[in-house]
Tab-separated table of C-alpha atoms in Angstrom:
chain	number	residue	atom	x	y	z
A	239	UNK	CA	-0.105	0.464	0.134
A	240	UNK	CA	0.987	3.489	-1.024
A	241	UNK	CA	1.828	5.956	1.666
A	242	UNK	CA	0.902	9.609	2.490
A	243	UNK	CA	1.918	11.560	5.186
A	244	UNK	CA	0.085	14.274	6.382
A	245	UNK	CA	2.401	14.697	9.735
A	246	UNK	CA	4.191	17.096	7.982
A	247	UNK	CA	3.342	19.901	11.693
A	248	UNK	CA	5.224	17.516	12.935
A	249	UNK	CA	7.606	17.031	10.443
A	250	UNK	CA	8.309	17.948	6.591
A	251	UNK	CA	8.286	14.458	5.003
A	252	UNK	CA	9.841	13.947	2.214
A	253	UNK	CA	12.660	16.622	2.170
A	254	UNK	CA	13.864	18.106	-1.705
A	255	UNK	CA	16.775	15.633	-2.965
A	256	UNK	CA	19.229	18.784	-2.999
A	257	UNK	CA	19.131	18.361	0.427
A	258	UNK	CA	19.742	14.261	0.990
A	259	UNK	CA	21.787	15.710	-1.553
A	260	UNK	CA	24.071	17.934	0.543
A	261	UNK	CA	24.093	15.929	3.647
A	262	UNK	CA	25.324	13.136	1.190
A	263	UNK	CA	27.455	14.683	-0.016
A	264	UNK	CA	29.025	16.016	3.012
A	265	UNK	CA	29.110	12.463	4.923
A	266	UNK	CA	31.054	10.851	2.423
A	267	UNK	CA	33.100	13.679	1.017
A	268	UNK	CA	34.035	16.199	2.726
A	269	UNK	CA	33.568	15.081	7.055
A	270	UNK	CA	35.021	17.653	8.041
A	271	UNK	CA	33.949	19.829	11.198
A	272	UNK	CA	34.663	24.047	11.720
A	273	UNK	CA	37.027	26.214	13.976
A	274	UNK	CA	39.102	22.937	14.290
A	275	UNK	CA	40.393	22.129	11.427
A	276	UNK	CA	43.107	24.084	9.692
A	277	UNK	CA	42.786	22.959	6.150
A	278	UNK	CA	41.497	23.767	3.514
A	279	UNK	CA	38.140	21.643	3.297
A	280	UNK	CA	37.705	23.273	7.258
A	281	UNK	CA	37.889	26.572	6.027
A	282	UNK	CA	35.358	26.066	2.955
A	283	UNK	CA	33.164	24.203	5.065
A	284	UNK	CA	32.851	27.485	7.180
A	285	UNK	CA	32.080	28.903	4.014
A	286	UNK	CA	28.814	27.237	3.798
A	287	UNK	CA	27.577	27.297	7.589
A	288	UNK	CA	28.168	31.326	7.860
A	289	UNK	CA	26.374	31.759	4.383
A	290	UNK	CA	23.251	29.537	6.274
A	291	UNK	CA	23.846	32.184	8.770
A	292	UNK	CA	22.764	34.881	6.259
A	293	UNK	CA	20.359	32.818	5.108
A	294	UNK	CA	18.647	32.794	7.659
A	295	UNK	CA	19.014	36.632	8.742
A	296	UNK	CA	17.669	37.439	5.294
A	297	UNK	CA	14.893	35.485	5.664
A	298	UNK	CA	14.019	36.406	8.791
A	299	UNK	CA	14.767	40.185	8.826
A	300	UNK	CA	16.746	39.805	10.738
A	301	UNK	CA	20.198	42.732	11.843
A	302	UNK	CA	23.395	41.030	12.579
A	303	UNK	CA	24.362	36.885	11.355
A	304	UNK	CA	26.611	36.718	14.160
A	305	UNK	CA	23.926	36.464	16.187
A	306	UNK	CA	22.099	33.734	14.756
A	307	UNK	CA	22.824	31.008	17.264
A	308	UNK	CA	22.714	27.362	16.347
A	309	UNK	CA	20.910	24.151	18.099
A	310	UNK	CA	19.985	21.115	18.319
A	311	UNK	CA	15.826	21.966	17.551
A	312	UNK	CA	13.576	24.339	18.182
A	313	UNK	CA	12.830	22.890	22.275
A	314	UNK	CA	16.966	22.955	22.641
A	315	UNK	CA	16.837	27.010	22.130
A	316	UNK	CA	13.255	27.965	23.607
A	317	UNK	CA	14.948	26.017	26.798
A	318	UNK	CA	18.366	28.804	26.107
A	319	UNK	CA	16.530	31.426	26.179
A	320	UNK	CA	13.846	31.254	29.137
A	321	UNK	CA	16.631	29.448	31.425
A	322	UNK	CA	19.110	32.547	30.193
A	323	UNK	CA	17.059	34.762	30.703
A	324	UNK	CA	14.275	34.385	33.235
A	325	UNK	CA	15.403	35.620	36.434
A	326	UNK	CA	13.507	34.792	39.959
A	327	UNK	CA	10.686	37.276	41.174
A	328	UNK	CA	10.081	37.846	37.010
A	329	UNK	CA	7.192	37.426	35.301
A	330	UNK	CA	6.675	36.693	31.931
A	331	UNK	CA	3.120	36.316	29.699
A	332	UNK	CA	1.965	33.280	27.644
A	333	UNK	CA	-0.599	32.235	25.562
A	334	UNK	CA	-2.830	29.623	25.763
A	335	UNK	CA	-1.799	27.600	22.855
A	336	UNK	CA	1.306	27.292	23.517
A	337	UNK	CA	3.337	23.469	23.048
A	338	UNK	CA	5.238	22.200	25.583
A	339	UNK	CA	8.285	23.444	23.902
A	340	UNK	CA	7.185	26.877	25.944
A	341	UNK	CA	5.678	25.406	28.989
A	342	UNK	CA	7.728	22.840	30.117
A	343	UNK	CA	10.960	25.850	30.703
A	344	UNK	CA	8.603	28.174	32.677
A	345	UNK	CA	7.279	25.661	34.996
A	346	UNK	CA	10.418	25.179	35.323
A	347	UNK	CA	11.114	28.191	35.851
A	348	UNK	CA	8.258	28.689	38.235
A	349	UNK	CA	9.142	26.506	40.432
A	350	UNK	CA	12.866	28.823	41.354
A	351	UNK	CA	10.798	32.234	41.740
A	352	UNK	CA	9.376	33.174	38.019
A	353	UNK	CA	5.980	33.532	37.606
A	354	UNK	CA	3.970	33.455	34.396
A	355	UNK	CA	0.266	34.048	32.969
A	356	UNK	CA	-1.534	33.013	30.514
A	357	UNK	CA	-2.738	34.860	27.531
A	358	UNK	CA	-6.688	33.989	27.022
A	359	UNK	CA	-7.513	32.841	23.386
A	360	UNK	CA	-10.456	31.586	22.086
A	361	UNK	CA	-12.557	28.471	21.586
A	362	UNK	CA	-11.143	28.723	17.972
A	363	UNK	CA	-7.178	29.273	18.873
A	364	UNK	CA	-7.256	33.036	18.097
A	365	UNK	CA	-5.274	34.994	20.758
A	366	UNK	CA	-7.995	37.736	22.747
A	367	UNK	CA	-5.185	40.366	22.376
A	368	UNK	CA	-7.045	43.151	23.805
A	369	UNK	CA	-6.588	41.228	27.415
A	370	UNK	CA	-2.679	41.364	26.773
A	371	UNK	CA	-1.641	44.861	28.496
A	372	UNK	CA	-3.651	44.534	30.997
A	373	UNK	CA	-1.755	41.417	32.144
A	374	UNK	CA	1.254	43.082	32.161
A	375	UNK	CA	2.887	43.431	35.990
A	376	UNK	CA	5.420	45.633	37.131
A	377	UNK	CA	7.519	42.812	37.377
A	378	UNK	CA	6.682	41.386	34.154
A	379	UNK	CA	9.232	41.548	31.475
A	380	UNK	CA	9.038	39.683	28.586
A	381	UNK	CA	6.374	37.233	26.540
A	382	UNK	CA	7.270	34.577	25.419
A	383	UNK	CA	4.092	32.933	21.799
A	384	UNK	CA	4.290	30.808	18.797
A	385	UNK	CA	3.437	32.466	15.894
A	386	UNK	CA	1.221	29.628	14.742
A	387	UNK	CA	-0.026	26.590	16.215
A	388	UNK	CA	0.901	23.080	16.499
A	389	UNK	CA	-2.151	22.069	16.898
A	390	UNK	CA	-5.006	24.078	15.289
A	391	UNK	CA	-2.562	26.384	12.798
A	392	UNK	CA	-3.968	29.511	13.689
A	393	UNK	CA	-2.153	32.643	13.163
A	394	UNK	CA	-1.406	34.964	16.313
A	395	UNK	CA	-1.090	38.344	16.143
A	396	UNK	CA	3.594	38.308	15.814
A	397	UNK	CA	3.559	41.672	14.983
A	398	UNK	CA	0.874	43.642	16.812
A	399	UNK	CA	1.886	42.410	20.097
A	400	UNK	CA	5.643	43.115	19.303
A	401	UNK	CA	4.343	46.812	19.578
A	402	UNK	CA	2.512	45.655	22.626
A	403	UNK	CA	5.854	44.404	23.601
A	404	UNK	CA	8.022	47.445	22.775
A	405	UNK	CA	5.449	49.958	24.052
A	406	UNK	CA	6.047	48.599	28.040
A	407	UNK	CA	9.713	47.938	27.448
A	408	UNK	CA	8.998	44.276	27.582
A	409	UNK	CA	11.748	41.609	25.582
A	410	UNK	CA	9.493	39.220	22.932
A	411	UNK	CA	10.722	35.593	21.890
A	412	UNK	CA	9.166	33.998	19.116
A	413	UNK	CA	8.743	30.073	18.598
A	414	UNK	CA	8.423	30.337	14.989
A	415	UNK	CA	8.543	26.086	14.983
A	416	UNK	CA	5.008	26.278	13.089
A	417	UNK	CA	5.927	29.464	11.050
A	418	UNK	CA	9.575	29.730	9.466
A	419	UNK	CA	9.043	28.484	6.363
A	420	UNK	CA	5.236	29.209	5.591
A	421	UNK	CA	5.230	32.790	6.812
A	422	UNK	CA	7.019	36.114	6.531
A	423	UNK	CA	8.819	36.618	9.240
A	424	UNK	CA	11.118	39.718	10.124
A	425	UNK	CA	12.188	40.683	13.138
A	426	UNK	CA	12.888	44.281	12.566
A	427	UNK	CA	9.504	45.272	11.876
A	428	UNK	CA	7.604	42.893	14.327
A	429	UNK	CA	9.880	43.731	17.902
A	430	UNK	CA	10.609	40.608	18.198
A	431	UNK	CA	14.081	39.930	20.452
A	432	UNK	CA	14.296	36.631	20.700
A	433	UNK	CA	13.890	33.501	17.664
A	434	UNK	CA	13.474	30.599	18.033
A	435	UNK	CA	14.002	28.332	14.779
A	436	UNK	CA	13.938	24.122	13.992
A	437	UNK	CA	14.876	23.320	11.093
A	438	UNK	CA	13.226	19.873	10.132
A	439	UNK	CA	9.588	21.279	9.462
A	440	UNK	CA	9.209	23.991	6.609
A	441	UNK	CA	12.808	25.301	6.487
A	442	UNK	CA	12.724	21.352	5.044
A	443	UNK	CA	16.464	20.705	6.792
A	444	UNK	CA	16.915	17.194	8.439
A	445	UNK	CA	16.006	16.332	11.897
A	446	UNK	CA	18.833	17.476	14.524
A	447	UNK	CA	18.995	21.082	13.646
A	448	UNK	CA	17.763	24.120	14.874
A	449	UNK	CA	18.305	27.405	16.385
A	450	UNK	CA	17.688	31.430	17.795
A	451	UNK	CA	18.406	34.714	16.342
A	452	UNK	CA	18.761	37.363	19.458
A	453	UNK	CA	18.261	41.250	18.822
A	454	UNK	CA	21.530	43.391	20.030
A	455	UNK	CA	20.053	43.953	22.994
A	456	UNK	CA	19.834	40.944	23.826
A	457	UNK	CA	22.375	39.349	24.435
A	458	UNK	CA	23.782	39.945	28.040
A	459	UNK	CA	21.059	39.332	29.147
A	460	UNK	CA	21.126	35.783	28.334
A	461	UNK	CA	23.267	33.293	30.421
A	462	UNK	CA	24.802	30.672	28.249
A	463	UNK	CA	23.122	27.619	29.869
A	464	UNK	CA	25.726	25.580	27.522
A	465	UNK	CA	29.560	26.416	27.874
A	466	UNK	CA	32.228	24.231	26.682
A	467	UNK	CA	34.931	24.010	24.288
A	468	UNK	CA	34.187	26.446	20.607
A	469	UNK	CA	37.820	26.132	19.110
A	470	UNK	CA	37.673	30.067	19.566
A	471	UNK	CA	39.645	31.998	22.199
A	472	UNK	CA	41.134	27.804	23.348
A	473	UNK	CA	43.693	30.136	25.791
A	474	UNK	CA	41.518	31.022	28.304
A	475	UNK	CA	38.911	28.457	30.006
A	476	UNK	CA	35.922	32.189	30.145
A	477	UNK	CA	32.740	31.677	28.325
A	478	UNK	CA	33.336	33.030	25.286
A	479	UNK	CA	31.185	36.981	25.033
A	480	UNK	CA	30.957	37.130	21.408
A	481	UNK	CA	28.649	35.776	19.023
A	482	UNK	CA	28.136	33.297	17.793
A	483	UNK	CA	30.582	31.816	20.399
A	484	UNK	CA	28.893	32.538	22.341
A	485	UNK	CA	25.893	30.570	22.879
A	486	UNK	CA	27.744	27.559	20.687
A	487	UNK	CA	30.276	25.242	22.916
A	488	UNK	CA	31.113	21.887	22.012
A	489	UNK	CA	30.501	19.899	18.384
A	490	UNK	CA	28.176	21.321	15.770
A	491	UNK	CA	25.631	19.664	13.645
A	492	UNK	CA	27.679	19.757	10.734
A	493	UNK	CA	25.537	17.361	8.636
A	494	UNK	CA	22.647	19.268	9.641
A	495	UNK	CA	23.360	23.238	8.794
A	496	UNK	CA	24.321	21.199	5.235
A	497	UNK	CA	20.652	20.510	4.455
A	498	UNK	CA	19.625	23.356	6.345
A	499	UNK	CA	21.867	25.090	3.887
A	500	UNK	CA	19.760	23.445	0.576
A	501	UNK	CA	16.789	23.134	1.953
A	502	UNK	CA	16.807	27.500	2.336
A	503	UNK	CA	17.890	27.645	-1.366
A	504	UNK	CA	14.698	25.235	-2.307
A	505	UNK	CA	12.275	27.495	-0.580
A	506	UNK	CA	14.308	31.015	-1.532
A	507	UNK	CA	13.463	29.731	-5.614
A	508	UNK	CA	10.272	28.182	-4.756
A	509	UNK	CA	9.440	31.567	-2.974
A	510	UNK	CA	7.270	31.586	0.417
A	511	UNK	CA	4.123	32.911	-1.529
A	512	UNK	CA	3.812	29.615	-3.328
A	513	UNK	CA	4.565	27.724	-0.904
A	514	UNK	CA	2.859	28.737	1.288
A	515	UNK	CA	0.023	29.547	-1.484
A	516	UNK	CA	-0.198	26.234	-2.149
A	517	UNK	CA	-0.886	24.234	1.095
A	518	UNK	CA	-3.682	26.493	2.091
A	519	UNK	CA	-4.214	25.792	-1.284
A	520	UNK	CA	-4.624	21.478	-0.264
A	521	UNK	CA	-6.129	22.890	3.269
A	522	UNK	CA	-9.085	24.433	1.662
A	523	UNK	CA	-9.961	21.186	-0.200
A	524	UNK	CA	-9.109	19.570	2.585
A	525	UNK	CA	-12.136	21.379	4.737
A	526	UNK	CA	-14.080	21.892	1.949
A	527	UNK	CA	-14.307	18.839	1.615
A	528	UNK	CA	-15.348	17.800	5.370
A	529	UNK	CA	-17.320	20.576	6.082
A	530	UNK	CA	-20.720	17.900	4.964
A	531	UNK	CA	-18.868	15.455	7.394
A	532	UNK	CA	-19.741	17.746	10.151
A	533	UNK	CA	-22.741	19.574	8.355
A	534	UNK	CA	-24.041	15.988	8.837
A	535	UNK	CA	-22.656	14.507	12.433
A	536	UNK	CA	-19.882	12.691	11.440
A	537	UNK	CA	-17.188	14.463	12.973
A	538	UNK	CA	-16.058	17.558	14.206
A	539	UNK	CA	-13.896	20.641	12.851
A	540	UNK	CA	-11.907	22.128	15.605
A	541	UNK	CA	-10.249	25.399	14.389
A	542	UNK	CA	-10.592	28.420	11.085
A	543	UNK	CA	-12.803	26.866	9.249
A	544	UNK	CA	-12.070	28.782	6.335
A	545	UNK	CA	-7.352	29.844	5.708
A	546	UNK	CA	-7.611	33.493	6.798
A	547	UNK	CA	-5.298	33.550	9.241
A	548	UNK	CA	-3.875	30.036	10.111
A	549	UNK	CA	-1.404	27.248	8.457
A	550	UNK	CA	-1.529	23.738	6.793
A	551	UNK	CA	-2.480	22.095	10.136
A	552	UNK	CA	-6.288	20.710	10.283
A	553	UNK	CA	-7.365	18.880	13.509
A	554	UNK	CA	-10.945	16.655	13.695
A	555	UNK	CA	-12.363	14.889	16.115
A	556	UNK	CA	-14.562	12.297	15.038
A	557	UNK	CA	-18.094	11.995	16.593
A	558	UNK	CA	-18.717	7.823	17.122
A	559	UNK	CA	-15.446	6.227	16.478
A	560	UNK	CA	-12.452	7.635	18.782
A	561	UNK	CA	-10.194	9.000	17.203
A	562	UNK	CA	-7.479	7.041	18.176
A	563	UNK	CA	-9.498	4.142	16.420
A	564	UNK	CA	-9.752	6.334	13.729
A	565	UNK	CA	-6.215	7.667	13.204
A	566	UNK	CA	-5.252	3.430	13.290
A	567	UNK	CA	-7.741	2.949	10.154
A	568	UNK	CA	-6.293	5.821	8.184
A	569	UNK	CA	-2.999	4.247	8.160
A	570	UNK	CA	-3.571	0.330	8.665
A	571	UNK	CA	-6.097	0.745	5.651
A	572	UNK	CA	-6.045	3.463	4.139
A	573	UNK	CA	-1.742	4.468	4.060
A	574	UNK	CA	-2.580	7.868	5.335
A	575	UNK	CA	-0.611	8.924	7.885
A	576	UNK	CA	-1.383	11.343	10.560
A	577	UNK	CA	-0.687	12.727	14.116
A	578	UNK	CA	-3.460	11.598	17.018
A	579	UNK	CA	-3.403	12.880	20.822
A	580	UNK	CA	-3.284	16.250	22.523
A	581	UNK	CA	-0.389	16.982	20.207
A	582	UNK	CA	2.108	17.993	23.235
A	583	UNK	CA	-0.262	21.046	23.980
A	584	UNK	CA	-2.174	20.143	26.738
A	585	UNK	CA	-3.600	24.363	27.485
A	586	UNK	CA	-3.827	24.250	23.443
A	587	UNK	CA	-6.523	21.403	24.093
A	588	UNK	CA	-8.268	22.668	27.824
A	589	UNK	CA	-8.916	26.297	25.941
A	590	UNK	CA	-10.313	24.074	22.429
A	591	UNK	CA	-12.951	22.541	24.249
A	592	UNK	CA	-10.940	19.440	23.008
A	593	UNK	CA	-9.048	17.773	26.762
A	594	UNK	CA	-8.794	14.857	27.736
A	595	UNK	CA	-9.519	13.854	24.265
A	596	UNK	CA	-7.322	15.235	21.513
A	597	UNK	CA	-7.589	15.213	18.202
A	598	UNK	CA	-6.188	13.688	14.563
A	599	UNK	CA	-4.222	16.263	13.307
A	600	UNK	CA	-4.015	16.062	9.050
A	601	UNK	CA	-1.041	18.919	7.750
A	602	UNK	CA	-0.407	19.319	4.848
A	603	UNK	CA	3.592	20.175	3.184
A	604	UNK	CA	5.286	21.208	-0.017
A	605	UNK	CA	4.941	17.993	-1.582
A	606	UNK	CA	1.240	16.883	-1.031
A	607	UNK	CA	-0.914	16.153	-4.106
A	608	UNK	CA	-4.712	17.342	-4.427
A	609	UNK	CA	-4.675	13.633	-4.963
A	610	UNK	CA	-3.795	13.024	-1.233
A	611	UNK	CA	-6.130	15.371	0.120
A	612	UNK	CA	-8.788	13.930	-1.575
A	613	UNK	CA	-7.575	10.529	-0.330
A	614	UNK	CA	-7.702	11.287	3.007
A	615	UNK	CA	-11.555	12.948	2.324
A	616	UNK	CA	-12.671	9.574	0.766
A	617	UNK	CA	-11.360	7.610	3.704
A	618	UNK	CA	-13.027	9.719	6.399
A	619	UNK	CA	-15.396	9.404	5.016
A	620	UNK	CA	-16.382	5.590	4.561
A	621	UNK	CA	-14.445	5.015	8.649
A	622	UNK	CA	-17.385	7.214	9.934
A	623	UNK	CA	-19.995	5.833	8.321
């Protein structure tokens, strides 16, 4: 049975051929490290890593490529930023739709003396923007927020929240896991002080590569979470005070960076607008196809039912059929791969009224087709009776 992959919200698949080719070329013909090897191949590789920083700086409207820091993933990035920035007595705001990559660090830090409050959201996952300013306290230092929900694809008004942060002298930390590579992001225009990203989703790189980008005024406010060898100023045992070495100890994931470099090139050639138009076109086709099933009481669409203000992530609950059973049948009987459960975002489900049951998530990507969507619609109709 041919498989249909509709779990791009977890990781994009397949990757462009150029990504796999780049990683294979590195692993079989280069293999060097950077900042350590004193030979030409290592120097050439440093150029590729530097160019990747430049491409990310351009993509995200950042101020300086030296402030691009590579990590394993967006979870590590958020941990470095939040744990290095928040101090006992500090207060931070987040949305009610956050992933555990934000919430678990905040809960952990709250046990050490910091505080957080959740900005309320609507039953479709939209931020109640009017509530933000009234929730700011004397000890509020920042707002941290996902750009787009991993559960229902609802996009938060990042630019407007950024203005509020600028008005009140707060730092703005953004989790772009579900938006980077799909929705335009400009750190300067959106007043973002720290942008955390992952490489393996819509940036089309392999797993194990991510990072964060800091505004110049944010650098000295974050204590490094990790320390060790950087290949620079090796005569001292102190952590480097310059970027990106301040936050990049240890051996880097060079295969991941090389793959990310190829993914970024592919995105630039394809164009964000074309990518977004394709994914939202598939999303509209899917929503239009299953709306009659909702009207017939077969299933419930969770979140927005149109394509305005969303990404290509759609969650549903099957009525009369357990969601886990329906997801199993989608895979076992029809070869359609989705994600079912709470999606590492329990409070988002509470906001949407789907806790503790969870949902089945369909997430469309660059290489999905209308035929994939139609197959999912047909399968749901048969499974739900």
